[in-house]
């Protein structure tokens, strides 16, 4: 089974969010970067599990500069077989998807896995866009993926429940919680990652349709109004009369 | 200029998300100009309730489908036939399947997870949440066409009259490659699905064990609220995965979020800080959650929650 997993670089979840250049750029000062958790914990680990059970290989793909290499090495340490980095500045989701689709087009992947969204841009559209470029079926927010022969059985979150679907490969899927359990790389994995191939390929010529013009921080909350623990009726009154939510 | 909305139907009526998308489109049309046309598939009853929220025309394809490729062909054909340059879809489970595909098919820029109506001064711009709700970005779209998917509950429902004319519509949808085998409802007891809930009661590790969730469920039931939990609680298996809210769980924006025995770690806040009103009940006065709260009670959950339940009951009875 030939599996492609899309890996993106994201700021650690505890990062302080600040901006520079007149609020047009994310301030990377002191920020630790990690593999986007959905990509790592769910998409990558499930890809590796399927390979371990059925044979084949797991390739990761990342659109970005050399500063993404440390997080790519982490994915290799967890168990991917090889990595590809498309040497383009990480642009808008449309251009990232177009880059990945241009690479994947004639590589014969049986499935392309992404995380359900990145924790920095929270778009969740790269997988669907890759699927449309390649004219493949797309299953978003998948919580379970099993292979029975060439047929995939997938559970996905929908409004009010879980839908179980069947699809013949190849397909594109975005992974959510439930898909797999996080794996911590061990020493052997980390050593092995050093010798695994990280192929850098030139960027395709793709355009961007969107750009982030400015960033802002949400408005600060006012002070918390405390209510006595013995008098929750007062809380109910405040929620009804002051906040008007009951 | 014209605006096209994709709305799902349930039992012949637009879903709450669908109505929110129509409301949003109506408001956007005041900025962008043009009519609001809706594309739907499956059986529709009257105008599906959408005229009252500003839909001028409703194009209805009789055949229902949930396959992303078929839906994409349907929405793209409707966009072509109406000459729409702005496509509005909800950023919910169906929208996440369809919106990105439609964007590629129409060569449109996409803003996924918008939280405000577009502005059209110096280019088409829309605000969306980024860094898991820790910041807001203004995205400029430069392509002639654009797709905007809106964060559920970020805009709300706003009545505004539209003509509500229904026309049948057909397009070549091709075959479905994804076969639906089964639908398992999250809850069979009629409780409210978390992403759609206006009120949410959530609890964390402070509750000590799954056997103590009865009072949380009772409070939620009394309020008509959905239940949620912090990540460790779902990781240990005290509660199901689909209740986990936060940066790596579900991001929600209810009008009222009540957090019981949750510390308020940054990753938890990331998924809930867009809630309109936050109530925190925690025995530790230093719990970080109080900084994000509108109302707080410092106290033991096992004493406070039963009293709160009584207070809610007597409020409901009056
Ligand atoms: C990459 C990453 C992603 C993460 N994503 C998420 C996420 O999406 N969602 C999430 O929730 N977490 C997430 N976390 C975990 C997060 O950092 C916290 O560990 C978690 O939110 C803590 O959950 P908690 O508040 O329930 O438990 P604890 O931190 O154990 O806090 C329990 C709280 O209960 C209070 N308490 C105890 N007993 C009582 C009592 N009797 N009455 C009242 N209060 C009481 C305590 O004072 C304390 O504040 C993530 C972590 C990482 C590293």
XYZ file of C-alpha atoms and ligand atoms in Angstrom:
617
model
C 0.000 0.000 0.000
C 1.449 3.292 -1.143
C 0.395 6.011 1.306
C 1.025 9.766 1.150
C 0.617 11.787 4.355
C 0.561 15.604 4.247
C 2.555 17.100 7.111
C 2.573 20.748 8.020
C 4.609 22.804 10.438
C 2.643 24.557 13.175
C 3.510 26.602 16.251
C 3.478 24.630 19.500
C 0.085 24.746 21.184
C 1.352 26.856 24.098
C 2.893 29.508 21.808
C 2.244 33.125 22.582
C 0.458 34.571 19.583
C 1.836 37.956 18.502
C 2.340 39.790 15.214
C 4.941 42.071 13.657
C 5.268 44.380 10.643
C 2.100 46.308 11.365
C 0.157 43.134 12.272
C 0.819 41.520 8.910
C 3.197 38.744 10.013
C 3.126 36.083 12.722
C 5.896 36.755 15.214
C 8.016 33.590 15.217
C 10.284 34.920 17.933
C 10.744 32.241 20.573
C 8.117 30.011 18.990
C 8.733 26.276 18.992
C 7.438 24.522 15.875
C 5.859 21.085 15.876
C 4.220 18.741 13.386
C 0.583 19.861 13.141
C -1.048 17.562 15.761
C -3.840 16.239 13.503
C -1.303 15.369 10.810
C 0.988 13.634 13.269
C -1.231 11.953 15.860
C -3.938 10.779 13.538
C -3.099 10.798 9.792
C 0.551 9.771 10.036
C 0.136 7.168 12.763
C -2.819 5.517 11.003
C -0.833 5.483 7.744
C 2.053 3.760 9.513
C -0.287 1.228 11.171
C -1.827 0.336 7.799
C 1.610 -0.097 6.282
C 2.706 -2.280 9.200
C -0.361 -4.481 8.718
C -0.478 -4.624 4.918
C 3.015 -3.788 3.674
C 3.870 -0.885 1.385
C 5.318 2.484 2.229
C 4.466 5.789 3.873
C 5.751 8.986 2.294
C 5.250 12.376 3.939
C 4.902 15.545 1.928
C 5.405 19.110 3.105
C 5.237 22.392 1.240
C 7.800 24.771 2.718
C 11.368 25.900 3.110
C 14.291 24.118 4.785
C 13.055 25.388 8.156
C 10.445 22.598 7.960
C 13.131 19.873 7.895
C 13.259 19.316 11.686
C 9.543 18.520 11.860
C 9.847 16.310 8.782
C 12.625 14.359 10.554
C 10.260 13.860 13.479
C 7.687 12.296 11.141
C 10.421 9.988 9.827
C 11.401 9.124 13.416
C 7.807 8.125 14.162
C 7.972 5.675 11.253
C 7.408 7.217 7.811
C 9.687 5.642 5.174
C 10.586 8.699 3.210
C 9.772 12.373 2.962
C 9.257 14.864 0.180
C 9.517 18.611 0.628
C 8.216 20.852 -2.104
C 10.549 23.797 -2.025
C 8.046 26.646 -2.049
C 7.219 29.259 0.541
C 4.145 28.014 2.362
C 1.381 30.049 0.747
C -2.399 30.062 0.961
C -4.265 26.729 1.217
C -5.106 26.802 -2.495
C -1.475 26.979 -3.529
C -0.382 24.355 -0.985
C -3.028 21.957 -2.308
C -2.081 22.672 -5.923
C 1.588 21.963 -5.146
C 0.802 18.655 -3.451
C -1.607 17.612 -6.216
C 0.977 18.438 -8.891
C 3.461 16.141 -7.149
C 1.024 13.326 -6.322
C -0.600 13.242 -9.767
C 1.435 10.418 -11.272
C 2.902 8.735 -8.212
C 0.206 6.074 -7.903
C -0.666 6.639 -4.238
C -3.450 4.408 -2.908
C -4.489 7.036 -0.418
C -3.593 10.588 0.557
C -4.096 11.451 4.228
C -4.183 14.894 5.846
C -5.066 16.138 9.321
C -8.531 17.660 9.665
C -7.057 21.169 9.816
C -3.901 22.966 10.874
C -3.880 24.541 14.311
C -2.516 27.813 12.904
C -4.832 28.552 9.965
C -7.762 26.278 10.915
C -8.989 26.021 7.339
C -9.400 22.301 6.831
C -9.546 22.675 3.054
C -6.239 21.337 1.733
C -7.452 17.704 1.542
C -10.649 18.563 -0.319
C -8.747 20.761 -2.748
C -6.193 18.013 -3.480
C -9.080 15.595 -4.090
C -10.716 17.927 -6.592
C -7.442 18.539 -8.450
C -6.939 14.777 -8.757
C -10.649 13.965 -9.294
C -10.630 11.584 -6.318
C -13.283 10.865 -3.681
C -12.818 12.815 -0.458
C -13.833 11.872 3.071
C -13.405 14.590 5.707
C -13.263 14.366 9.518
C -12.594 10.634 9.480
C -12.389 8.951 12.879
C -11.757 5.377 11.697
C -10.185 3.830 8.603
C -9.959 0.117 7.889
C -8.929 -1.625 4.683
C -10.714 -4.770 3.491
C -8.829 -5.754 0.386
C -8.882 -2.703 -1.873
C -11.987 -1.256 -0.212
C -11.720 1.264 2.590
C -14.320 1.418 5.336
C -14.325 4.841 6.925
C -16.287 6.426 9.784
C -16.701 10.175 9.570
C -18.258 12.791 11.818
C -21.409 14.362 10.436
C -24.056 16.551 12.052
C -25.679 14.565 14.821
C -23.699 11.386 14.421
C -21.230 9.201 12.625
C -21.555 8.048 9.037
C -19.907 4.820 7.936
C -18.912 4.864 4.262
C -17.158 2.585 1.806
C -14.880 3.719 -0.972
C -12.576 2.028 -3.450
C -9.070 3.462 -3.569
C -7.484 5.779 -4.359
C -9.024 8.476 -2.178
C -8.171 11.504 -0.064
C -9.087 11.613 3.621
C -8.757 14.129 6.463
C -8.183 12.607 9.892
C -9.744 13.600 13.218
C -9.414 12.257 16.743
C -10.179 8.570 17.167
C -8.260 7.520 14.060
C -5.121 6.472 15.948
C -3.206 6.994 19.180
C -0.276 9.373 19.371
C 3.152 7.637 19.079
C 6.280 8.928 20.737
C 9.431 8.386 18.624
C 12.019 6.156 20.311
C 15.823 6.321 20.075
C 15.945 3.759 17.282
C 13.418 5.709 15.259
C 15.307 8.933 15.774
C 18.597 7.317 14.640
C 16.932 5.667 11.650
C 15.316 8.984 10.624
C 18.783 10.438 9.951
C 19.389 8.005 7.135
C 15.912 8.042 5.586
C 15.566 10.001 2.336
C 14.245 13.563 2.437
C 13.775 14.493 -1.177
C 13.502 18.192 -2.039
C 11.553 18.847 -5.230
C 11.172 22.182 -7.026
C 7.876 24.032 -6.742
C 5.281 23.839 -9.488
C 4.046 27.070 -10.998
C 0.806 27.730 -9.116
C -1.030 30.922 -8.259
C -2.495 32.151 -4.960
C -6.057 33.425 -4.808
C -5.996 34.631 -1.216
C -3.647 36.353 1.192
C -3.876 37.340 4.838
C -3.808 41.127 4.892
C -3.881 41.757 8.648
C -4.068 39.946 11.960
C -5.703 41.070 15.173
C -6.003 39.697 18.684
C -9.519 39.107 20.026
C -10.954 41.754 22.313
C -9.924 41.323 25.928
C -12.581 39.939 28.237
C -13.832 42.175 31.012
C -13.314 41.049 34.594
C -14.977 37.924 35.887
C -18.003 38.520 38.119
C -17.782 36.178 41.105
C -20.851 34.633 42.668
C -20.900 33.114 46.147
C -20.701 29.321 46.134
C -23.691 29.133 48.494
C -25.903 31.181 46.216
C -26.029 29.746 42.662
C -29.500 31.270 42.302
C -27.698 34.590 41.951
C -25.766 33.137 39.011
C -29.006 32.053 37.360
C -30.406 35.566 37.872
C -27.309 37.175 36.305
C -27.364 34.807 33.338
C -30.996 35.642 32.787
C -31.134 39.377 33.484
C -27.625 40.644 32.769
C -26.099 38.270 30.214
C -29.511 37.380 28.730
C -28.486 33.846 27.821
C -31.129 31.932 29.779
C -22.913 40.026 -9.140
C -24.894 37.343 -7.479
C -24.571 35.170 -4.415
C -25.156 31.428 -4.295
C -25.721 29.588 -1.017
C -25.546 25.842 -0.565
C -27.995 24.695 2.100
C -28.747 21.206 3.332
C -32.326 20.070 3.844
C -33.636 17.878 6.608
C -37.229 16.662 6.464
C -37.895 19.150 3.657
C -36.659 22.162 5.627
C -33.340 23.997 5.636
C -31.132 23.002 8.574
C -30.167 25.594 11.179
C -26.730 25.838 9.488
C -28.446 26.311 6.139
C -30.574 29.161 7.484
C -27.507 30.755 9.012
C -25.792 30.630 5.606
C -28.846 32.243 3.971
C -28.917 34.973 6.670
C -25.229 35.587 6.078
C -25.701 35.768 2.309
C -28.539 38.262 2.686
C -26.328 40.478 4.822
C -23.430 40.051 2.385
C -25.690 41.055 -0.510
C -26.121 44.469 1.123
C -22.358 44.917 0.738
C -21.778 43.098 -2.545
C -25.097 43.697 -4.305
C -27.035 41.044 -6.202
C -29.674 38.467 -5.406
C -29.440 35.516 -3.040
C -29.997 32.158 -4.728
C -29.914 28.897 -2.800
C -29.036 25.476 -4.205
C -30.380 22.427 -2.378
C -30.868 18.761 -3.090
C -33.534 16.317 -1.942
C -37.226 16.724 -1.138
C -38.231 20.274 -0.195
C -41.362 21.452 1.558
C -42.509 24.868 0.283
C -39.452 27.100 0.228
C -37.840 25.084 3.014
C -38.258 28.095 5.320
C -35.533 30.027 3.506
C -37.574 32.881 2.011
C -38.049 34.327 5.481
C -34.267 34.643 5.872
C -33.639 36.400 2.577
C -33.514 33.725 -0.148
C -34.773 35.208 -3.419
C -34.634 32.005 -5.394
C -34.242 28.373 -4.397
C -32.903 25.911 -6.951
C -33.861 22.421 -5.930
C -32.421 19.213 -7.353
C -34.780 16.404 -6.499
C -32.101 13.747 -6.099
C -30.458 13.859 -2.647
C -26.767 13.074 -2.376
C -24.024 13.398 0.209
C -21.166 12.409 -2.105
C -18.649 15.272 -2.243
C -17.991 14.916 -5.974
C -21.683 14.913 -6.850
C -22.427 17.858 -4.567
C -19.518 19.762 -6.083
C -20.895 19.236 -9.591
C -24.322 20.372 -8.396
C -23.083 23.566 -6.725
C -20.733 24.395 -9.608
C -23.530 23.926 -12.167
C -25.796 26.216 -10.139
C -23.015 28.791 -9.871
C -22.568 28.678 -13.601
C -26.274 28.927 -14.386
C -26.804 31.903 -12.049
C -23.486 33.586 -12.862
C -22.726 33.702 -9.131
C -19.330 35.028 -8.145
C -19.686 34.460 -4.399
C -20.525 31.012 -3.066
C -21.500 30.662 0.589
C -21.425 27.339 2.419
C -21.501 26.446 6.078
C -18.199 25.366 7.637
C -19.846 22.240 9.043
C -19.346 18.555 8.236
C -20.946 18.810 4.777
C -19.459 22.213 4.014
C -15.983 20.915 4.797
C -16.479 18.206 2.165
C -17.836 20.470 -0.524
C -16.457 24.009 -0.135
C -12.795 23.224 -0.936
C -13.759 21.124 -3.968
C -16.054 23.848 -5.314
C -13.262 26.399 -4.876
C -10.897 24.349 -7.044
C -13.562 23.622 -9.639
C -14.435 27.322 -10.016
C -10.824 28.481 -9.634
C -12.024 30.546 -6.696
C -10.148 31.692 -3.615
C -11.591 30.277 -0.410
C -11.996 31.708 3.070
C -12.743 28.761 5.345
C -14.348 29.473 8.697
C -15.445 33.097 8.218
C -16.756 34.835 11.343
C -18.037 38.066 9.822
C -19.677 39.308 6.620
C -17.341 40.359 3.806
C -16.222 43.908 3.249
C -15.668 45.080 -0.289
C -13.513 48.141 0.250
C -10.136 47.904 -1.437
C -10.824 44.313 -2.447
C -12.960 41.461 -1.124
C -12.025 40.797 2.497
C -13.382 38.417 5.120
C -12.393 37.839 8.745
C -11.752 34.366 10.096
C -10.408 32.881 13.319
C -6.801 31.626 13.235
C -4.398 30.067 15.763
C -7.362 28.117 17.143
C -9.288 31.206 18.114
C -6.295 32.998 19.624
C -6.310 35.556 16.779
C -8.391 36.851 13.898
C -7.101 37.237 10.356
C -8.482 39.368 7.577
C -8.186 37.440 4.325
C -8.195 39.217 0.971
C -9.464 37.225 -1.999
C -8.028 38.277 -5.346
C -9.732 35.844 -7.736
C -12.895 36.811 -9.654
C -14.874 34.116 -7.837
C -14.747 33.247 -4.168
C -16.030 30.650 -1.767
C -16.749 31.609 1.835
C -17.535 28.947 4.417
C -18.919 30.331 7.654
C -18.193 29.142 11.179
C -21.411 27.698 12.682
C -23.073 30.019 15.235
C -20.757 32.918 14.348
C -23.425 34.926 12.574
C -26.753 33.643 13.866
C -30.188 33.655 12.263
C -31.636 36.960 11.105
C -35.042 37.188 9.483
C -35.185 39.234 6.264
C -37.762 38.801 3.545
C -36.782 37.330 0.188
C -39.032 36.259 -2.676
C -38.491 32.577 -1.872
C -39.300 31.334 -5.380
C -38.587 27.621 -5.802
C -37.419 26.224 -9.154
C -36.394 22.706 -9.913
C -32.823 22.307 -11.073
C -30.933 19.473 -12.625
C -27.302 18.910 -13.448
C -25.214 15.943 -14.507
C -23.932 14.713 -11.144
C -22.064 11.641 -12.387
C -21.856 8.563 -10.170
C -21.220 8.519 -6.416
C -17.886 6.927 -5.491
C -18.500 7.030 -1.749
C -21.150 4.573 -0.592
C -22.934 5.346 2.679
C -23.385 2.118 4.625
C -24.719 3.302 7.936
C -25.599 6.333 10.034
C -25.108 6.097 13.775
C -26.688 8.980 15.680
C -24.425 10.348 18.406
C -27.247 10.150 20.882
C -30.474 8.293 20.653
C -32.044 10.035 23.629
C -32.741 13.245 21.722
C -29.929 15.203 23.372
C -28.412 18.084 21.433
C -25.392 17.586 19.135
C -22.465 19.585 20.493
C -21.456 21.642 17.430
C -25.011 22.953 17.022
C -25.740 23.612 20.685
C -26.481 27.092 22.018
C -25.836 26.058 25.611
C -23.059 23.702 26.689
C -22.239 22.222 30.102
C -18.697 20.858 30.171
C -16.655 19.108 32.815
C -13.040 18.132 33.343
C -10.750 16.006 35.433
C -11.974 17.817 38.537
C -14.980 15.492 38.472
C -12.748 12.613 39.560
C -14.464 9.833 37.619
C -17.135 8.932 35.048
C -19.568 7.914 37.787
C -19.890 11.581 38.763
C -21.188 12.795 35.404
C -24.816 12.247 36.366
C -25.107 15.712 37.869
C -23.537 17.275 34.765
C -25.993 15.471 32.489
C -28.885 16.456 34.716
C -27.867 20.113 34.698
C -27.458 20.001 30.909
C -30.853 18.388 30.505
C -32.540 20.950 32.708
C -30.967 23.786 30.683
C -31.540 22.139 27.305
C -27.766 22.109 26.833
C -25.290 19.712 25.217
C -22.500 18.126 27.270
C -18.768 18.425 26.581
C -15.474 17.600 28.289
C -11.761 18.375 28.409
C -9.229 16.268 26.551
C -7.837 14.133 29.403
C -11.388 13.122 30.282
C -12.033 11.688 26.813
C -8.499 10.265 26.601
C -8.982 8.239 29.799
C -12.334 7.092 28.447
C -14.598 8.750 31.023
C -16.498 10.392 28.173
C -16.796 9.726 24.415
C -14.306 11.325 21.987
C -16.927 13.431 20.279
C -17.405 15.446 23.490
C -13.778 16.598 23.607
C -13.601 20.341 22.988
C -10.515 22.477 22.499
C -7.651 22.981 20.132
C -7.390 19.309 19.225
C -11.062 18.531 19.792
C -14.095 20.402 18.535
C -14.113 24.189 18.468
C -17.479 25.498 19.618
C -19.127 28.897 19.999
C -22.282 28.515 22.066
C -24.005 31.468 23.713
C -23.328 29.952 27.140
C -20.447 27.658 28.137
C -20.404 26.330 31.699
C -17.069 24.727 32.661
C -16.999 22.570 35.784
C -13.703 21.309 37.244
C -11.688 22.325 34.164
C -8.421 24.186 34.734
C -8.601 26.264 31.552
C -5.349 25.214 29.902
C -4.520 27.225 26.788
C -5.408 24.283 24.507
C -8.825 23.935 26.102
C -9.527 27.677 25.910
C -8.585 27.674 22.236
C -11.711 25.721 21.374
C -14.188 27.485 23.658
C -13.085 31.101 24.039
C -15.388 32.255 21.243
C -18.380 31.374 23.444
C -20.513 34.429 24.150
C -20.693 33.916 27.911
C -18.389 31.677 29.962
C -19.195 30.440 33.478
C -16.440 28.716 35.449
C -16.924 26.556 38.531
C -13.624 25.513 40.080
C -12.427 24.999 43.641
C -9.065 26.589 42.863
C -9.389 30.407 42.833
C -6.117 30.509 40.845
C -7.428 28.302 38.002
C -6.483 30.053 34.748
C -10.029 29.605 33.427
C -11.266 32.435 35.670
C -9.285 34.877 33.501
C -11.421 33.917 30.503
C -14.690 33.733 32.453
C -17.570 36.181 32.578
C -18.980 34.620 35.740
C -17.196 32.461 38.264
C -17.947 30.410 41.332
C -15.021 29.354 43.498
C -16.205 26.169 45.135
C -16.386 22.399 45.146
C -18.248 21.112 42.121
C -19.878 18.371 44.194
C -21.535 21.024 46.360
C -22.088 23.782 43.799
C -23.534 21.809 40.876
C -26.448 20.218 42.817
C -27.349 23.655 44.217
C -27.098 25.190 40.763
C -29.358 22.461 39.414
C -31.976 23.321 42.058
C -31.663 27.025 41.210
C -32.156 26.327 37.499
C -35.168 24.137 38.261
C -36.863 26.801 40.333
C -36.035 29.430 37.688
C -37.675 27.225 35.040
C -40.737 26.732 37.222
C -41.334 30.454 37.629
C -0.865 19.500 21.868
C -1.902 19.537 22.940
C -3.232 19.674 22.581
C -4.236 19.712 23.567
N -5.540 19.878 23.184
C -6.499 19.965 24.146
C -7.865 20.160 23.809
O -8.230 20.231 22.621
N -8.786 20.248 24.802
C -8.443 20.150 26.132
O -9.345 20.246 26.988
N -7.163 19.957 26.474
C -6.191 19.852 25.519
N -4.910 19.625 25.899
C -4.644 19.336 27.337
C -4.529 20.583 28.183
O -3.207 21.066 28.149
C -4.895 20.246 29.643
O -4.085 19.194 30.076
C -6.346 19.850 29.853
O -7.231 20.780 29.230
C -6.646 19.762 31.328
O -7.934 19.208 31.511
P -8.716 19.469 32.882
O -8.808 20.917 33.094
O -9.966 18.672 32.796
O -7.820 18.744 33.977
P -6.815 19.323 35.065
O -5.750 20.137 34.446
O -6.428 18.166 35.886
O -7.692 20.314 35.904
C -8.751 19.927 36.721
C -9.331 21.171 37.371
O -10.390 20.776 38.199
C -10.356 21.504 39.412
N -11.013 20.700 40.439
C -10.573 19.555 41.026
N -11.480 19.077 41.875
C -12.527 19.934 41.870
C -13.769 19.984 42.543
N -14.146 19.051 43.429
N -14.606 21.013 42.260
C -14.254 21.961 41.369
N -13.094 21.966 40.694
C -12.237 20.966 40.950
C -8.902 21.752 39.660
O -8.741 22.894 40.471
C -8.360 21.949 38.244
O -8.419 23.317 37.860
C -3.895 19.590 24.932
C -2.543 19.441 25.290
C -1.555 19.418 24.319
C -0.138 19.270 24.755
